[in-house]
Coordinates of C-alpha atoms and ligand atoms in Angstrom, one line a residue:
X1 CA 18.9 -37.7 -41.0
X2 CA 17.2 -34.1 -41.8
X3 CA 18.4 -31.2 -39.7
X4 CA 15.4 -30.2 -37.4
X5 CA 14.3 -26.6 -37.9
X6 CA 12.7 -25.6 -34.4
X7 CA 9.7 -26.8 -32.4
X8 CA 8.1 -29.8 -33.3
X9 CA 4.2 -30.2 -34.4
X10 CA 2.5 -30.8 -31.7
X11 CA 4.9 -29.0 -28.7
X12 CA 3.2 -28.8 -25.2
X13 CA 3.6 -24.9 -24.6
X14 CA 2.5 -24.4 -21.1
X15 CA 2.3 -22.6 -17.7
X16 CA 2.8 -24.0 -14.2
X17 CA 1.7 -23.7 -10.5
X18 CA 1.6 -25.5 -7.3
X19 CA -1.3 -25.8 -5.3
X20 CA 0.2 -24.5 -2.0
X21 CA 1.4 -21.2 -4.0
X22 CA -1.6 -20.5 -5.6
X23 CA -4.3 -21.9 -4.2
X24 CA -5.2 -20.3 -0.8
X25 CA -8.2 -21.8 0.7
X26 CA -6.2 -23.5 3.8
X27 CA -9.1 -24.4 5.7
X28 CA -11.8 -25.3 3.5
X29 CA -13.4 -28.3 1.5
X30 CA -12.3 -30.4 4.2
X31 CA -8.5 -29.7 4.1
X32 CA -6.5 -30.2 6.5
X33 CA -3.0 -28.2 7.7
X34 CA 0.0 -28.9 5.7
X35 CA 3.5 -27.6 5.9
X36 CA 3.7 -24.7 3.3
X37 CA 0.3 -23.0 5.8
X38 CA 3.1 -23.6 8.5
X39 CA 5.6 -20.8 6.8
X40 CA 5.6 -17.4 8.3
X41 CA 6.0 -14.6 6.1
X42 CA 9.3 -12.9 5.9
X43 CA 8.8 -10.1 3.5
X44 CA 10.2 -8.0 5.8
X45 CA 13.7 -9.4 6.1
X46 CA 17.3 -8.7 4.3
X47 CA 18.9 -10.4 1.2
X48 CA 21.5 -11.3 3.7
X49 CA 18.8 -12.4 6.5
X50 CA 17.2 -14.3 4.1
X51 CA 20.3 -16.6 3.7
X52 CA 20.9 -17.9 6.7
X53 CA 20.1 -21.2 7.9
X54 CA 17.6 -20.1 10.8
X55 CA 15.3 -18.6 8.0
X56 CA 15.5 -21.0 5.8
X57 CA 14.9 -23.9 8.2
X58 CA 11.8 -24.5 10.2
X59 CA 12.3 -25.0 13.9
X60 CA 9.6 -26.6 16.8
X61 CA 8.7 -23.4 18.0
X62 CA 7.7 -22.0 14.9
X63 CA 5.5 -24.9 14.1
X64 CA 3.8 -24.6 17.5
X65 CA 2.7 -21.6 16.3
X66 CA 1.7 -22.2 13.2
X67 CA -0.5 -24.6 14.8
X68 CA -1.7 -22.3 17.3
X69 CA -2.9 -20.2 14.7
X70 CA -6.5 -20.0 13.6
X71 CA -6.8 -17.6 10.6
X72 CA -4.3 -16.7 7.6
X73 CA -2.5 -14.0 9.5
X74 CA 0.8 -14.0 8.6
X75 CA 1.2 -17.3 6.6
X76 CA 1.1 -16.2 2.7
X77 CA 0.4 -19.8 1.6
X78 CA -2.6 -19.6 3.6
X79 CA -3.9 -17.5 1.5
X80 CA -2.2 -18.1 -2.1
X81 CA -3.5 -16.5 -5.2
X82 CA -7.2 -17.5 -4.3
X83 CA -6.6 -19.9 -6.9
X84 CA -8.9 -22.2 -4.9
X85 CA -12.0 -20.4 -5.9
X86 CA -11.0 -18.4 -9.1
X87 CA -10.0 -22.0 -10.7
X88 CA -12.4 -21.3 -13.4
X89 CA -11.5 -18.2 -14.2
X90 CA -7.8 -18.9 -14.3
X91 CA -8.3 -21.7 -16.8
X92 CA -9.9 -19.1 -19.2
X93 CA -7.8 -17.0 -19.1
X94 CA -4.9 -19.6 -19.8
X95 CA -7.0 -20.9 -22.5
X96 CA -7.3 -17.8 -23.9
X97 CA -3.3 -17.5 -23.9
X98 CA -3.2 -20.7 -25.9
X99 CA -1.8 -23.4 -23.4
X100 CA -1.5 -26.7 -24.7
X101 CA -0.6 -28.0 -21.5
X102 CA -1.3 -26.9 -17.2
X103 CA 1.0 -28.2 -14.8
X104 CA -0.9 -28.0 -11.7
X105 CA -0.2 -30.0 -8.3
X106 CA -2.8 -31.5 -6.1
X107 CA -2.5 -30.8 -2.6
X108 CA -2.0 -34.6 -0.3
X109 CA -3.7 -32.4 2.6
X110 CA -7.0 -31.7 0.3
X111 CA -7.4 -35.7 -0.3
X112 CA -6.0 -37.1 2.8
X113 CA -6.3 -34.2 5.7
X114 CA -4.0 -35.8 8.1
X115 CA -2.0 -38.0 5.6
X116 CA -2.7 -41.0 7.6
X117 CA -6.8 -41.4 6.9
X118 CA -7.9 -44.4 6.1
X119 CA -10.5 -42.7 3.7
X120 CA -9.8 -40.0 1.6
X121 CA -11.3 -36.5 1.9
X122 CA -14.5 -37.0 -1.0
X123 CA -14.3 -33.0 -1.7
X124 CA -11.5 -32.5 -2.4
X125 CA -11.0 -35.8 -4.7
X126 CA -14.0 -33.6 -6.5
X127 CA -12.7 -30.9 -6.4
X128 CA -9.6 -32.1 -8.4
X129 CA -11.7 -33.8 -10.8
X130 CA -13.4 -30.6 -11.8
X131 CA -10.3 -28.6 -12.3
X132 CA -8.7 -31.5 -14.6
X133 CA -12.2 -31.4 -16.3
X134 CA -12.1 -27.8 -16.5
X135 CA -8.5 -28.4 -18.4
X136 CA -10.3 -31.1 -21.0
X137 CA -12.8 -28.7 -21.5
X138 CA -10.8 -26.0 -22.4
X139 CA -8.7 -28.2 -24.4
X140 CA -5.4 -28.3 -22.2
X141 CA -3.3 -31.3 -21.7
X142 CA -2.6 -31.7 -17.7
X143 CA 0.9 -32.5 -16.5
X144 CA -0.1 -33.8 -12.7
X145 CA 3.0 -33.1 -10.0
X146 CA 1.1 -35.4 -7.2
X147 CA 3.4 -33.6 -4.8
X148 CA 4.9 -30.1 -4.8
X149 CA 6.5 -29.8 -1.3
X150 CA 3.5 -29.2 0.9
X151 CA 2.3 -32.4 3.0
X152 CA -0.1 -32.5 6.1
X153 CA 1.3 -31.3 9.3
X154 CA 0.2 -34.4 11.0
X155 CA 2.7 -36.2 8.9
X156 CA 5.7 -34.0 10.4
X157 CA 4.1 -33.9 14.0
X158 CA 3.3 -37.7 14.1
X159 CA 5.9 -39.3 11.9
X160 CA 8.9 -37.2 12.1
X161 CA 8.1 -36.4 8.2
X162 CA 10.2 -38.2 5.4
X163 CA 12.9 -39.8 7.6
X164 CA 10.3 -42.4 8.5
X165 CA 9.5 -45.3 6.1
X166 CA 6.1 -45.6 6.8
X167 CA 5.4 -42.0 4.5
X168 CA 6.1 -44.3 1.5
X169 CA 3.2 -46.6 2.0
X170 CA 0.7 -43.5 3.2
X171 CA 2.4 -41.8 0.0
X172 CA 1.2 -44.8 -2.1
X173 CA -2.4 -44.5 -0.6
X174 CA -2.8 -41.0 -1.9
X175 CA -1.5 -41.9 -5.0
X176 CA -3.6 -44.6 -5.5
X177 CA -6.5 -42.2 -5.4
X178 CA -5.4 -40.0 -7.9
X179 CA -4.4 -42.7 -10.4
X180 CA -7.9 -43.9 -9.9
X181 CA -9.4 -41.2 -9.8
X182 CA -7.8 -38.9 -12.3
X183 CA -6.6 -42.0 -15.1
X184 CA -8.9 -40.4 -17.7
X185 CA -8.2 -37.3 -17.4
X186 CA -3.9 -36.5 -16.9
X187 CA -1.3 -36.9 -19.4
X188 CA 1.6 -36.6 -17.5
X189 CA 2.2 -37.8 -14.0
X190 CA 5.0 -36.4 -11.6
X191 CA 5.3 -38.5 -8.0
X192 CA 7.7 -35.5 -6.7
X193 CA 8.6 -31.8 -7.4
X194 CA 12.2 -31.6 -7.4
X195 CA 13.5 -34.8 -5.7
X196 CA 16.5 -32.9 -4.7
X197 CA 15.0 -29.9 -2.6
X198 CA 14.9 -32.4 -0.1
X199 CA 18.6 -31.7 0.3
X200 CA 19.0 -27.9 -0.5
X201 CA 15.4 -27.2 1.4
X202 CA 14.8 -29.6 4.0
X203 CA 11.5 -28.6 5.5
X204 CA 10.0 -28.7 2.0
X205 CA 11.5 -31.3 0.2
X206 CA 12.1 -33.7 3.2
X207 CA 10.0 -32.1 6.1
X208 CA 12.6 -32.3 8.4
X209 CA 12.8 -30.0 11.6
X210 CA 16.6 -29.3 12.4
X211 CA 16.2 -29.2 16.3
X212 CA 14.3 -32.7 16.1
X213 CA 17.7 -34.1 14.7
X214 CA 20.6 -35.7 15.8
X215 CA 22.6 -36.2 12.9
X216 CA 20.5 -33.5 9.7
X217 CA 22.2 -35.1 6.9
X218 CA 21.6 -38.6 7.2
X219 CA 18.1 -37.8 8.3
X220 CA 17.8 -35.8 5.0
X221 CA 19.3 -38.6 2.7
X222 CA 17.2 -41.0 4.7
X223 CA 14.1 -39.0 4.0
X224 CA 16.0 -39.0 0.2
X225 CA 15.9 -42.7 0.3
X226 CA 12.2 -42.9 1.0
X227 CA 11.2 -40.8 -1.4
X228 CA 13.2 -42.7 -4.1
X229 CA 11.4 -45.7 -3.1
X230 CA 8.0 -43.7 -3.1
X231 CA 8.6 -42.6 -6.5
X232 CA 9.8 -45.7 -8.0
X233 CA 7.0 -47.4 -6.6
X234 CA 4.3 -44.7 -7.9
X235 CA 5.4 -45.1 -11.3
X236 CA 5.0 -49.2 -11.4
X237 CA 1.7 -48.4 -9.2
X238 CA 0.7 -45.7 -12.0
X239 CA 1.8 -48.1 -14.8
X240 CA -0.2 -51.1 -14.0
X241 CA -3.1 -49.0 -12.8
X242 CA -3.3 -46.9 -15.9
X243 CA -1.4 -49.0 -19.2
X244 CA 0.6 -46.5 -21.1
X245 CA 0.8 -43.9 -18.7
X246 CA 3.6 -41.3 -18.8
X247 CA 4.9 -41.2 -15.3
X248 CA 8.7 -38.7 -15.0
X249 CA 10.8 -37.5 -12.5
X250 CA 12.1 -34.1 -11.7
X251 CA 14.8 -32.1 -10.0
X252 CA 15.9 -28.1 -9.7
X253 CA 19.0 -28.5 -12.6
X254 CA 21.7 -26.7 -11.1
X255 CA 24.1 -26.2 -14.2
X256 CA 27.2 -25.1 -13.0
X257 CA 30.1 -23.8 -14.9
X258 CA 34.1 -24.1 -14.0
X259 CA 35.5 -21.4 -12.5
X260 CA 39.2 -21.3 -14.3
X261 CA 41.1 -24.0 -15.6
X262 CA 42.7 -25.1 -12.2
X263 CA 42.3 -28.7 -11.8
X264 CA 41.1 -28.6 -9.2
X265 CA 38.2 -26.3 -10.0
X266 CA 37.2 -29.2 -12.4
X267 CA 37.2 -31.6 -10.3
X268 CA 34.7 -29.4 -8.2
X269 CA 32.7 -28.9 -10.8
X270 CA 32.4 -32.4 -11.6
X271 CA 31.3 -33.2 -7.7
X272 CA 29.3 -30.1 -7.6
X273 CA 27.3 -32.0 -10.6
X274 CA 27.3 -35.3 -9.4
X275 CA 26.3 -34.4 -5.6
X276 CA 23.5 -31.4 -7.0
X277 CA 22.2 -32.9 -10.1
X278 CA 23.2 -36.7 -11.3
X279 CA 22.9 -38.4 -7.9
X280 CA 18.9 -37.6 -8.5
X281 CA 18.4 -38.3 -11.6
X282 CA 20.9 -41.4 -12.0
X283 CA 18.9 -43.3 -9.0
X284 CA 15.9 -42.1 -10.9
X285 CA 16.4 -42.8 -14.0
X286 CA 18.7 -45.8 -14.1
X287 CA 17.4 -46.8 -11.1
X288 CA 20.9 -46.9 -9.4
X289 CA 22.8 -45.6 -6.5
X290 CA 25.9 -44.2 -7.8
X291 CA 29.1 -45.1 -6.9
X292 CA 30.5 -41.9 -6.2
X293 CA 27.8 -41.1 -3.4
X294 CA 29.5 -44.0 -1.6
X295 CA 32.7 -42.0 -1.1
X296 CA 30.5 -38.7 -0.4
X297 CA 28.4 -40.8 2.6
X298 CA 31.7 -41.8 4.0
X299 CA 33.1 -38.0 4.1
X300 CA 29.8 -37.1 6.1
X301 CA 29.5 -39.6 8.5
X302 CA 25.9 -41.3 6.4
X303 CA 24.5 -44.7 6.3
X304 CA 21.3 -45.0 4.1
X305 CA 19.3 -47.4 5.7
X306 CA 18.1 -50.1 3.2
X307 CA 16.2 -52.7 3.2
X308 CA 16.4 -56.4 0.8
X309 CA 14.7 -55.5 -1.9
X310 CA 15.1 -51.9 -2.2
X311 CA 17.5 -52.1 -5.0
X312 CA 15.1 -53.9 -7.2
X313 CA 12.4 -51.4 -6.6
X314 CA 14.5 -48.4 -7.8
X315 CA 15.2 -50.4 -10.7
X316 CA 11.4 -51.2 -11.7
X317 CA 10.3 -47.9 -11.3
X318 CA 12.4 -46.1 -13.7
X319 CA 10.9 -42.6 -15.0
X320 CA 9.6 -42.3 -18.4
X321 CA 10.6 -38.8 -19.2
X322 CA 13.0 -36.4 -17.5
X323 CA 11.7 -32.6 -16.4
X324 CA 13.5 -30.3 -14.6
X325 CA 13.1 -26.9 -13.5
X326 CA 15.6 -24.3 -14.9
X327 CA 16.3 -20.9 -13.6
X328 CA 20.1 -19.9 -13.3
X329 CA 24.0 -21.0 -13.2
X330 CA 26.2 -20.6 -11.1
X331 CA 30.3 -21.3 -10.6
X332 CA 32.3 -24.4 -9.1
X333 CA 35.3 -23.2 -7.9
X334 CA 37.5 -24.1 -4.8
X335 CA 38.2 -20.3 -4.1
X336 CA 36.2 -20.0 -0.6
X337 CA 36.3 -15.9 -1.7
X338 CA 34.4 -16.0 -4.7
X339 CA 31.5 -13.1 -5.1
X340 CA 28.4 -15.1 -4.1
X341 CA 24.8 -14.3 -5.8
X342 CA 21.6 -15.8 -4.8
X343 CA 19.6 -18.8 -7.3
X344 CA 17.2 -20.8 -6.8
X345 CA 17.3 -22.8 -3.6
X346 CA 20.8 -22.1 -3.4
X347 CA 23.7 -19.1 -2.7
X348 CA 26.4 -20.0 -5.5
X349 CA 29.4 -18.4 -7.0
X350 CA 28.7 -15.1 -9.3
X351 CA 29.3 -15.2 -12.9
X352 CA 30.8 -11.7 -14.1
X353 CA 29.6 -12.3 -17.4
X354 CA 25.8 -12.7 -16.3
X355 CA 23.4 -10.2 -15.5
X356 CA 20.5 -10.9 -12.7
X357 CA 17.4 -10.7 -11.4
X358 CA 16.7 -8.3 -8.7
X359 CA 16.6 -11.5 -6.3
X360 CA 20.2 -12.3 -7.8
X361 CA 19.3 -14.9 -10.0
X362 CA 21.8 -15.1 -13.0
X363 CA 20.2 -14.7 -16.5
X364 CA 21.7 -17.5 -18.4
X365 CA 19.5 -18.7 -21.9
X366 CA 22.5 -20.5 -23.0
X367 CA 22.8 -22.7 -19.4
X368 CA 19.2 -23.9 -20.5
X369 CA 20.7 -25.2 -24.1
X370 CA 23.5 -26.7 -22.4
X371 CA 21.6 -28.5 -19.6
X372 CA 19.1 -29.9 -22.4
X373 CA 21.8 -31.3 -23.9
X374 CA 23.6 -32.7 -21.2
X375 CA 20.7 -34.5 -19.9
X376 CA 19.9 -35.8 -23.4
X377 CA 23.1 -37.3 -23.7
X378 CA 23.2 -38.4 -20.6
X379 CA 20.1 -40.8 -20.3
X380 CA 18.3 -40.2 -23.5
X381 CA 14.8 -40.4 -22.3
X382 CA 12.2 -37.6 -23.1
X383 CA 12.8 -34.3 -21.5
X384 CA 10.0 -31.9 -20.1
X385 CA 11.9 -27.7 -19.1
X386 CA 8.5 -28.0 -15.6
X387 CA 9.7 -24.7 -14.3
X388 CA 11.5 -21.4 -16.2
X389 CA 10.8 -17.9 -15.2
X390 CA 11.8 -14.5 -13.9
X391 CA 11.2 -13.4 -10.6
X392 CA 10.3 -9.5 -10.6
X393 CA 8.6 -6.2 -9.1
X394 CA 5.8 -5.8 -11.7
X395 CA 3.8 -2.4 -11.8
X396 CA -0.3 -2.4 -12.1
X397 CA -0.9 0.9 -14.0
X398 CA -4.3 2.8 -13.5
X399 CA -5.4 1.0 -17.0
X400 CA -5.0 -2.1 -15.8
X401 CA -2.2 -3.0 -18.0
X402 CA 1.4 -4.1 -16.7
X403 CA 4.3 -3.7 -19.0
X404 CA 7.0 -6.4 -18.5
X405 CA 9.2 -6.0 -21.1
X406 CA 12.0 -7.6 -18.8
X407 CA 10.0 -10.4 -18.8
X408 CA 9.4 -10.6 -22.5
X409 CA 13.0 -10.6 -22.9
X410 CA 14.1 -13.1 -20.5
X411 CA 11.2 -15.7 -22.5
X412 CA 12.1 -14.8 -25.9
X413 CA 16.0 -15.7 -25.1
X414 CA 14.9 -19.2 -23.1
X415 CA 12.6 -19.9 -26.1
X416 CA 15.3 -19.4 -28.7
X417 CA 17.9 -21.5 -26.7
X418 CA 15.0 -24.4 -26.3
X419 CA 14.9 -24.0 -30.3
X420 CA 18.8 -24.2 -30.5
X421 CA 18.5 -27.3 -28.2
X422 CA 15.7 -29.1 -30.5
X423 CA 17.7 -28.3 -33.8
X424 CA 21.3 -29.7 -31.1
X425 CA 19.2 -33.3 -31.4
X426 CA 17.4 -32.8 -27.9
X427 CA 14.0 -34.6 -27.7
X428 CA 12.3 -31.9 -25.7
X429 CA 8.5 -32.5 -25.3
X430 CA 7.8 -29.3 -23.9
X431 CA 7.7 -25.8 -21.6
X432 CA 5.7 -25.2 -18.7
X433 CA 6.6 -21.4 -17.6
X434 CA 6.6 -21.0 -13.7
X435 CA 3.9 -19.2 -12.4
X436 CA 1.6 -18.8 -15.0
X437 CA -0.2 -16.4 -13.2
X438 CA 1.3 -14.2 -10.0
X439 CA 1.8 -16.2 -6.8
X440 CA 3.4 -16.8 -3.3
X441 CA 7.3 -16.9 -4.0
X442 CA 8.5 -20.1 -2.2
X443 CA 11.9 -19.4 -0.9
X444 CA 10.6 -15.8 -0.2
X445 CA 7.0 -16.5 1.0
X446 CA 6.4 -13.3 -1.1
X447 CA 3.7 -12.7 -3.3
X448 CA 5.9 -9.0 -5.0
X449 CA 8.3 -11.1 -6.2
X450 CA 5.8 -12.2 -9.2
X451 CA 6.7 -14.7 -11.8
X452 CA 3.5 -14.7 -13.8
X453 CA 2.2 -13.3 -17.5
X454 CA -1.5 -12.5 -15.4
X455 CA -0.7 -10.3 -12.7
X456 CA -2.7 -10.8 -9.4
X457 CA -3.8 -7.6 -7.3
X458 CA -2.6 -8.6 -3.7
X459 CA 0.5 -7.6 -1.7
X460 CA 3.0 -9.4 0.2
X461 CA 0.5 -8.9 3.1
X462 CA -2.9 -10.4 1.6
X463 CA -3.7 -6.7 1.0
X464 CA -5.5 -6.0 -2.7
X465 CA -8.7 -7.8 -4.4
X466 CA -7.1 -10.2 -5.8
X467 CA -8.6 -9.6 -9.1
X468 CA -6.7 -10.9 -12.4
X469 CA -5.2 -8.6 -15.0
X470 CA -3.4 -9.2 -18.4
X471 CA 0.2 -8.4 -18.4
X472 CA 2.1 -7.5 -22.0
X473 CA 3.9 -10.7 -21.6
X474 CA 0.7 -12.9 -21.8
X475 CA -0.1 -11.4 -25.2
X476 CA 3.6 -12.2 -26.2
X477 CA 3.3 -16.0 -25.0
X478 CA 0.1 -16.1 -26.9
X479 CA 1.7 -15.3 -30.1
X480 CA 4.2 -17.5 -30.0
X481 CA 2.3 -20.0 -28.7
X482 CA -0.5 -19.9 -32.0
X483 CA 2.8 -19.8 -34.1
X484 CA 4.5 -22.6 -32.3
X485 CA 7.9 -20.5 -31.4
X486 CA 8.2 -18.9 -35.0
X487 CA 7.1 -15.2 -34.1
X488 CA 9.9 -13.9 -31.4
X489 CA 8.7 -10.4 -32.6
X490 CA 7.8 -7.7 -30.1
Ligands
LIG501 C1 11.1 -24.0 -7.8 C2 9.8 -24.5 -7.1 O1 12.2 -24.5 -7.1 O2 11.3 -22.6 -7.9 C3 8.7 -23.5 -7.1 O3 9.5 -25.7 -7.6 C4 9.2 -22.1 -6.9 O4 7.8 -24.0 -6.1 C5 10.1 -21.8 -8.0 O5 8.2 -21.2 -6.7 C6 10.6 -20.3 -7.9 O6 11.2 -20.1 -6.7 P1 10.7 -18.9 -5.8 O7 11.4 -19.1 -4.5 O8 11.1 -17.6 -6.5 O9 9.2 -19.0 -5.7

C-alpha cells in the first residue's frame, strides 16, 4: 500500500452558507415566517450576557413579538447578506475563487410557508432550481443541507416544534419535493445541520420554547428522537427516489482533550465524547441507540418515547458519508474551577496551550487531524470537514480591499492538518469553509463577527450597501484551490 502524498485528484474544495444567514428576503417569493426571522439581535450585549441561558433560549414573549413584527427591524436574519437577490452574483464570484463544491441550504419556509401546506410554495421550488442551476452552470458540485436550523414559525406555534411526531411526516413532505425536484441537479444531500444542536441550542436545533416545557430535556431528546427518524427515513426516501444518491449526516464535532491524567478526568472525557459527539453519530451511522445513553437517560429523569418499528427505521437509513463541522477544542475535566472560554455552541474548559479568536474560540489545526481520524476509525465511512472557519472583525479599507492575514493563517494550518489527515489514512472527500462570503453570525445574530473570504458592506444593524468586496484571503483560497492544496505560500 503506497503512502498518500496529500489531496486526492479530484478533492471538493468548497465554501458554505445557510439560507437563514445569508439569504435575507424574509417576506418575499411567497415565504413564510420561520424561526431564525424570530431572533432578535443582541449585538449589543456582553461576552458574559451572551452566555446565559435567557439569551440563548427563546421564550413566548419574545416570539409574540417577533410575530407582531412587520418589517426587518431588529431581526438580522430578516435581512441576511441579501443573498436572496445577489444569488447570481455570489456564484460568480465563488466561481471565480475556484469552488469545486457550494454547500448551500434550502429554506422549508420558502417551499412549504407554514410547514403544514398541502402544496408546496411553486416560487420558491423555482427559485431553488435556479440557484442549483446557476451552480451547474458555473461548474460547482452542490452539497444540499435540506435543513439548517430555521423551520416555519407555524411549526413551533401549532405543533409545539420537534417534540411532536407529526414534524417527521411534514419533514418527509418537504423532502420529497426537493428529491424530486432537485434529483438532477445535487450531489450531496444533508437531511439535518448538526443533529446535535438540538441539544446544545434548543430553539434551533429542536425548536423548543423552554417556558412551554415541563420537563426541557426529555422534550429535547424527544425532539432528538424525531429527528433521527426523519433523517433515517430521508435517506431511504432519497435513495429509492434518486438510485445512487449520496445522502450523510452531520453534527458540531466537539473534540475534547483530558484535562490531567486523573482518572477520573478520563473518564469525563470519555462521557463528554460519548454524550456530545458519538451518541449522534452512532444512532446515525450504525443506526443504533447506544448503550451508554441508557444509563445517562436514567441520571436525568428521560424516557424516549418509541414506537414498534422505530428501531428498524434507524437501521435502514444509515448515512452514506460522515460531515461535521469543526471549529475548536476544548477540556474534560471534573475540576468545576477550570478557566472557561467560549466555542461554538458551547462554553468549555480553556486550553493554556491554545490561542483564540476574539469570540474565544480556541485555534486548534491539530484537533481537526485528530477528529478526522477518530471518526475514520471509528465507522469508516466517507467523511466530508461542512463547516471550518474563523470568526473575526474585518476592516474595509478606502480601496476596497480587506487584509485578513489572520484568516489566511488559521486556513493554511486547517488545510495542512486535513493534508496530515489524508496522508494518516483518512478518506476525506472534502472542505466546505463556513461562510464563504460575510454573513449573520448564528449564536451572535451578528453580522461584524464575519467568517467569509468576500466581505459584505453591512453592519450589525442592516446599515451599509451591502455591496461585495474581495478580501486577501479569497485570492489565497483560489490558489490553493487551482493547485489542489500544494501552494500554502503567501
Ligand atoms: C455552526 C452552524 O454551528 O457554526 C452555522 O452550523 C454557524 O450556522 C457556524 O454560523 C458558526 O457559528 P457562529 O455562531 O459564529 O455563526
Amino acid at each position: 500500500m503506497a503512502l498518500r502524498t496529500g489531496f486526492p485528484k479530484g478533492f471538493l474544495w468548497g465554501g458554505a452558507t445557510a439560507a437563514s444567514q445569508v439569504e435575507g428576503g424574509w417576506n418575499e417569493g411567497g415565504k413564510g415566517l420561520d424561526t431564525a426571522d424570530c431572533r432578535p439581535a443582541a449585538s449589543h450585549l456582553t461576552t458574559e450576557q451572551r452566555r446565559e441561558p435567557a439569551f440563548k433560549e427563546m421564550t413566548s414573549e419574545k416570539i409574540a413579538a417577533a410575530i407582531q413584527c412587520p418589517d426587518a427591524g431588529e431581526y438580522p436574519f430578516r435581512r441576511g447578506s441579501d443573498g436572496y437577490h445577489r444569488w447570481e452574483e455570489d456564484l460568480d464570484l465563488y466561481a471565480e475563487m475556484g469552488l469545486k463544491v457550494y454547500r448551500m441550504s434550502v429554506s422549508w419556509a420558502r417551499i412549504f410557508p407554514n410547514g403544514d401546506d398541502v402544496e408546496p410554495n411553486q416560487e420558491g421550488i423555482d427559485y431553488y432550481r435556479r440557484v442549483l442551476e446557476g451552480c451547474r452552470a458555473r461548474g460547482m458540485k452542490v452539497f444540499l443541507t435540506m435543513l439548517h436550523y430555521s423551520i416555519p414559525i407555524n411549526l413551533v406555534e401549532k405543533y409545539g416544534g420537534w417534540k411532536n411526531r407529526e414534524l417527521i411526516d411534514l419533514y418527509l413532505r418537504y423532502a420529497r419535493v426537493l428529491f424530486e425536484n432537485y434529483g438532477d441537479l445535487v450531489d450531496y444531500w444533508l437531511p439535518f445541520n448538526e443533529m446535535n444542536a438540538g441539544r446544545f441550542l434548543p430553539f434551533n436545533g429542536t425548536a423548543l420554547i423552554r417556558d412551554r416545557e415541563e420537563h426541557f430535556d426529555q422534550s429535547v431528546y424527544q425532539g432528538l428522537h424525531h429527528q433521527f427518524l426523519a433523517s433515517a427515513l430521508a435517506v431511504k426516501l432519497g435513495h429509492r427516489l434518486i438510485p445512487g444518491s449520496q445522502i450523510g449526516c452531520m453534527i458540531a464535532r466537539f473534540c475534547h482533550y483530558v484535562g490531567s491524567c486523573r482518572p477520573e478526568d478520563q473518564l469525563q472525557m470519555l462521557r463528554d465524547e460519548q454524550y456530545t459527539n458519538w451518541f449522534y453519530t452512532d444512532v446515525m451511522v450504525r443506526g443504533i441507540y447506544p448503550e451508554y445513553m441508557e444509563r445517562y437517560f436514567d441520571l436525568k429523569n428521560i424516557e424516549v418515547k418509541m414506537q414498534p418499528g422505530d428501531q428498524q427505521i434507524l437501521q435502514k437509513g444509515t448515512a452514506d458519508f460522515i460531515s461535521f463541522s469543526y471549529y475548536f477544542t476544548q477540556i474534560s475535566t471534573v475540576d468545576t474551577a477550570w478557566e472557561k472560554t467560549d466555542g461554538n455552541l458551547v462554553t468549555g474548559s480553556k486550553n493554556p496551550y491554545l490561542t483564540a479568536s476574539e469570540w474565544g474560540w480556541q485555534y486548534d489545526p491539530m484537533g481537526l487531524r485528530i477528529t478526522l481520524n477518530q471518526l475514520w476509525d471509528r465507522y469508516r465511512k466517507p467523511l466530508f470537514v461542512a463547516e471550518n472557519g474563523l470568526g473575526a472583525t474585518d476592516v474595509l479599507e478606502p480601496d476596497g480591499t480587506v487584509h485578513d492575514a489572520y484568516r489566511i493563517a488559521y486556513l493554511r494550518h486547517h488545510v495542512e492538518a486535513m493534508r496530515e489527515a489524508i496522508i494518516d489514512g483518512v478518506n476525506l472527500l472534502g472542505y466546505t469553509w463556513w461562510g464563504v462570503i460575510d454573513l449573520v453570525s448564528n449564536a451572535t445574530m451578528q453580522m461584524s463577527k464575519r467568517y467569509g473570504f468576500i466581505y459584505v458592506d453591512a453592519d450589525d444593524g442592516g446599515n451599509g450597501t451591502f455591496d461585495r468586496f474581495k478580501k486577501d484571503s479569497f485570492y489565497w483560497y483560489q490558489k490553493c484551490i487551482a493547485t489542489n492544496g500544494e501552494d500554502l505560500g503567501e
